[in-house]
Amino acid sequence: MSILLLGGSPQLPSSSSRLLLHIGEQLALQGHSYAKLHVRDLPARALLLADYDDAAIARAVRAVADADAIVIATPIYKAAYTGLLKAFLDLLPQDGLAGKLVLPLATGGGHAHTLALDYALRPVLHALSAKQVFTSIYANAQQLDWHEERGLSLDAPIAARVQAGIEELSAGLFVLQGRRPPAPAEVPHPVRSLQDQPYAPQFQAA
C-alpha cells in the first residue's frame, strides 16, 4: 500500500519538509512505500486558477487519489496552515480523501500554535471524507535540530509523539491490507533522516 508525503511549505528545505521526510523514512523501514509531493513545485498559475487541464496539476490530484495514506506537513503561519496547502486541497473533489488514512504534521516557532492543526486543518480533512485522521503532531523550532552531517534530530518528547504517529499509521495500513501488524522492534528507531536536501542556515524555515 502506498503513502503520499504531501508538503505544504513554500520553502524547501524547511523544518516541516524534513520532519515529513523523516516520517516517510521510518514508515519505509516498516515495509511501506511512499512518494513525495511538494505543493510549491506545482505551477503557481495553474494551482491558483484550479486548472485541471494542466498536466502537473492532474498528476498531483491523481497521486492523492492513488495513495492509501497521506502524511501532510505544513508550517503554521498566522495560526493556520499555509495558503499554498489550502489552494491544493481546494483542488480535490469533495470526497478526495475517502478511504484514506491521514497523519497531519505542523511546525512552528513556539507553543502558541500547538492546536492550530486541530482547529484549522483537521475539519478540512474530515470534510474531504478521510477514513481516519490520526492524532496531529506539532513540533516547535526548539524540538527539531538539523545538522548538515548528522541530519535531523528530535528531542525526546516530540520523538515519542512522532514514533506513536508512525506506529498508528503503519498499523492502520496493515489493517487495510488485512494483515496483522508486526511486533514492535526491540531496538529504538533512529531519529536521523537521509540527507537528500541541501542545507544552508538561511533556509532553516518552518
Short mmCIF file of C-alpha atoms in Angstrom, two decimals:
data_model
loop_
_atom_site.label_atom_id
_atom_site.label_comp_id
_atom_site.label_asym_id
_atom_site.label_seq_id
_atom_site.Cartn_x
_atom_site.Cartn_y
_atom_site.Cartn_z
CA MET A 1 0.00 0.00 0.00
CA SER A 2 1.28 3.44 -0.82
CA ILE A 3 1.81 6.59 1.23
CA LEU A 4 1.93 10.11 -0.17
CA LEU A 5 4.08 12.64 1.69
CA LEU A 6 2.36 15.96 0.99
CA GLY A 7 4.40 19.05 1.81
CA GLY A 8 2.71 22.42 2.12
CA SER A 9 5.69 24.63 2.91
CA PRO A 10 6.54 27.44 0.47
CA GLN A 11 10.24 26.90 1.27
CA LEU A 12 12.39 23.86 0.63
CA PRO A 13 14.20 22.58 2.58
CA SER A 14 12.28 23.50 5.71
CA SER A 15 11.62 22.15 9.18
CA SER A 16 8.26 20.73 8.11
CA SER A 17 9.65 19.09 4.97
CA ARG A 18 12.48 17.50 6.95
CA LEU A 19 10.08 16.15 9.55
CA LEU A 20 7.85 14.88 6.74
CA LEU A 21 10.75 13.04 5.11
CA HIS A 22 11.89 11.62 8.43
CA ILE A 23 8.46 10.07 8.99
CA GLY A 24 8.41 8.72 5.44
CA GLU A 25 11.76 7.03 6.00
CA GLN A 26 10.60 5.46 9.26
CA LEU A 27 7.47 4.13 7.55
CA ALA A 28 9.65 2.69 4.80
CA LEU A 29 11.61 0.79 7.45
CA GLN A 30 8.31 -0.83 8.44
CA GLY A 31 7.74 -2.06 4.91
CA HIS A 32 5.64 0.74 3.40
CA SER A 33 6.40 2.58 0.16
CA TYR A 34 5.99 6.31 -0.25
CA ALA A 35 6.06 9.08 -2.83
CA LYS A 36 6.66 12.80 -2.25
CA LEU A 37 4.68 15.79 -3.45
CA HIS A 38 5.65 19.34 -2.53
CA VAL A 39 2.87 21.74 -3.49
CA ARG A 40 5.40 24.52 -4.09
CA ASP A 41 6.71 22.53 -7.09
CA LEU A 42 3.37 22.79 -8.91
CA PRO A 43 2.90 25.58 -11.49
CA ALA A 44 1.63 28.58 -9.50
CA ARG A 45 -0.81 29.92 -12.10
CA ALA A 46 -2.41 26.53 -12.71
CA LEU A 47 -2.67 25.95 -8.95
CA LEU A 48 -4.33 29.28 -8.23
CA LEU A 49 -6.69 29.01 -11.19
CA ALA A 50 -7.54 25.38 -10.40
CA ASP A 51 -6.55 24.41 -13.94
CA TYR A 52 -7.33 20.70 -14.03
CA ASP A 53 -6.16 20.55 -17.65
CA ASP A 54 -2.61 21.31 -16.54
CA ALA A 55 -0.61 18.07 -16.65
CA ALA A 56 1.25 18.69 -13.36
CA ILE A 57 -1.98 19.51 -11.52
CA ALA A 58 -3.66 16.42 -12.94
CA ARG A 59 -0.74 14.21 -11.83
CA ALA A 60 -0.78 15.70 -8.32
CA VAL A 61 -4.51 15.16 -7.87
CA ARG A 62 -4.14 11.61 -9.19
CA ALA A 63 -1.27 10.97 -6.73
CA VAL A 64 -3.64 11.76 -3.87
CA ALA A 65 -6.33 9.53 -5.36
CA ASP A 66 -3.90 6.63 -5.76
CA ALA A 67 -2.48 6.79 -2.22
CA ASP A 68 -3.78 4.71 0.67
CA ALA A 69 -2.46 7.13 3.26
CA ILE A 70 -1.45 10.79 3.25
CA VAL A 71 1.08 12.38 5.59
CA ILE A 72 0.51 16.13 5.38
CA ALA A 73 3.08 18.61 6.68
CA THR A 74 2.76 22.38 6.91
CA PRO A 75 4.34 25.26 8.74
CA ILE A 76 1.93 27.32 10.81
CA TYR A 77 1.58 30.92 9.66
CA LYS A 78 -0.76 33.29 11.48
CA ALA A 79 -2.37 30.44 13.43
CA ALA A 80 -3.27 28.45 10.31
CA TYR A 81 -1.79 26.08 7.76
CA THR A 82 -0.34 27.62 4.62
CA GLY A 83 -2.39 29.15 1.82
CA LEU A 84 -0.32 27.02 -0.55
CA LEU A 85 -1.66 23.85 1.04
CA LYS A 86 -5.19 25.28 1.14
CA ALA A 87 -5.03 26.01 -2.61
CA PHE A 88 -4.09 22.38 -3.30
CA LEU A 89 -6.69 20.86 -1.00
CA ASP A 90 -9.29 23.00 -2.77
CA LEU A 91 -8.45 21.14 -5.99
CA LEU A 92 -9.54 17.81 -4.55
CA PRO A 93 -13.10 16.57 -5.05
CA GLN A 94 -15.47 16.65 -2.09
CA ASP A 95 -14.61 13.03 -1.24
CA GLY A 96 -10.97 13.38 -2.25
CA LEU A 97 -9.68 11.64 0.87
CA ALA A 98 -12.34 8.94 1.06
CA GLY A 99 -10.98 5.65 2.39
CA LYS A 100 -7.60 7.18 3.22
CA LEU A 101 -5.64 7.37 6.44
CA VAL A 102 -4.22 10.83 7.18
CA LEU A 103 -1.46 11.91 9.56
CA PRO A 104 -1.23 15.72 9.93
CA LEU A 105 2.06 17.40 10.91
CA ALA A 106 2.96 21.00 11.57
CA THR A 107 5.97 23.03 12.64
CA GLY A 108 6.14 26.49 14.13
CA GLY A 109 8.24 28.89 16.11
CA GLY A 110 6.77 28.15 19.54
CA HIS A 111 3.99 26.59 21.56
CA ALA A 112 1.39 29.26 20.79
CA HIS A 113 0.01 27.42 17.75
CA THR A 114 0.03 23.87 19.10
CA LEU A 115 -3.70 23.42 18.45
CA ALA A 116 -3.73 25.08 15.02
CA LEU A 117 -3.82 21.72 13.25
CA ASP A 118 -6.88 20.58 15.16
CA TYR A 119 -8.79 23.83 14.76
CA ALA A 120 -7.77 24.70 11.19
CA LEU A 121 -6.69 21.64 9.20
CA ARG A 122 -8.48 18.69 10.81
CA PRO A 123 -12.02 19.93 9.89
CA VAL A 124 -10.93 20.23 6.24
CA LEU A 125 -9.55 16.69 6.22
CA HIS A 126 -12.81 15.34 7.63
CA ALA A 127 -14.80 17.40 5.11
CA LEU A 128 -12.81 15.63 2.37
CA SER A 129 -14.11 12.32 3.77
CA ALA A 130 -10.85 10.97 5.22
CA LYS A 131 -11.37 7.48 6.63
CA GLN A 132 -9.28 8.26 9.71
CA VAL A 133 -7.30 11.31 10.79
CA PHE A 134 -4.69 10.35 13.35
CA THR A 135 -3.53 12.46 16.27
CA SER A 136 -1.88 15.64 15.00
CA ILE A 137 1.84 16.16 15.58
CA TYR A 138 3.11 19.69 16.20
CA ALA A 139 6.79 20.45 16.67
CA ASN A 140 8.31 23.82 17.52
CA ALA A 141 11.70 25.02 16.41
CA GLN A 142 13.35 24.05 19.70
CA GLN A 143 12.32 20.41 19.27
CA LEU A 144 13.95 19.94 15.87
CA ASP A 145 17.64 20.22 15.15
CA TRP A 146 19.19 19.97 11.71
CA HIS A 147 22.87 19.31 11.23
CA GLU A 148 24.45 19.13 7.79
CA GLU A 149 26.29 15.91 8.64
CA ARG A 150 24.07 14.27 11.27
CA GLY A 151 20.73 15.13 9.65
CA LEU A 152 17.52 15.71 11.63
CA SER A 153 17.39 15.09 15.38
CA LEU A 154 14.25 15.29 17.52
CA ASP A 155 14.14 16.00 21.21
CA ALA A 156 12.72 13.24 23.40
CA PRO A 157 9.09 14.46 23.80
CA ILE A 158 8.50 15.09 20.09
CA ALA A 159 10.40 11.92 19.13
CA ALA A 160 7.94 9.93 21.25
CA ARG A 161 4.93 11.61 19.62
CA VAL A 162 6.36 11.08 16.15
CA GLN A 163 7.03 7.41 16.86
CA ALA A 164 3.49 6.95 18.15
CA GLY A 165 2.11 8.55 14.98
CA ILE A 166 4.26 6.34 12.79
CA GLU A 167 3.13 3.21 14.60
CA GLU A 168 -0.55 4.20 14.43
CA LEU A 169 -0.38 4.91 10.72
CA SER A 170 1.63 1.76 10.00
CA ALA A 171 -0.80 -0.40 11.97
CA GLY A 172 -3.75 1.20 10.15
CA LEU A 173 -2.19 0.39 6.79
CA PHE A 174 -1.66 -3.24 7.77
CA VAL A 175 -5.30 -3.42 8.85
CA LEU A 176 -6.40 -2.04 5.46
CA GLN A 177 -4.37 -4.81 3.87
CA GLY A 178 -5.99 -7.41 6.09
CA ARG A 179 -2.63 -8.18 7.67
CA ARG A 180 -1.54 -8.33 11.28
CA PRO A 181 0.88 -5.53 12.23
CA PRO A 182 4.38 -6.82 13.04
CA ALA A 183 5.51 -6.92 16.66
CA PRO A 184 7.29 -3.74 17.82
CA ALA A 185 11.02 -3.77 17.31
CA GLU A 186 13.20 -4.23 20.37
CA VAL A 187 15.61 -1.54 19.30
CA PRO A 188 14.63 2.14 19.09
CA HIS A 189 14.08 3.64 15.68
CA PRO A 190 16.73 6.16 14.63
CA VAL A 191 15.79 9.83 14.53
CA ARG A 192 18.13 10.70 11.71
CA SER A 193 16.90 11.40 8.20
CA LEU A 194 18.60 10.81 4.88
CA GLN A 195 20.23 13.97 3.69
CA ASP A 196 18.71 14.34 0.24
CA GLN A 197 18.07 18.07 0.66
CA PRO A 198 20.74 20.78 0.71
CA TYR A 199 21.17 22.77 3.88
CA ALA A 200 22.13 26.36 4.49
CA PRO A 201 21.44 28.28 7.73
CA GLN A 202 19.28 30.87 5.99
CA PHE A 203 16.89 28.12 4.89
CA GLN A 204 16.10 26.86 8.40
CA ALA A 205 12.45 27.71 7.78
CA ALA A 206 9.23 26.26 9.10
#
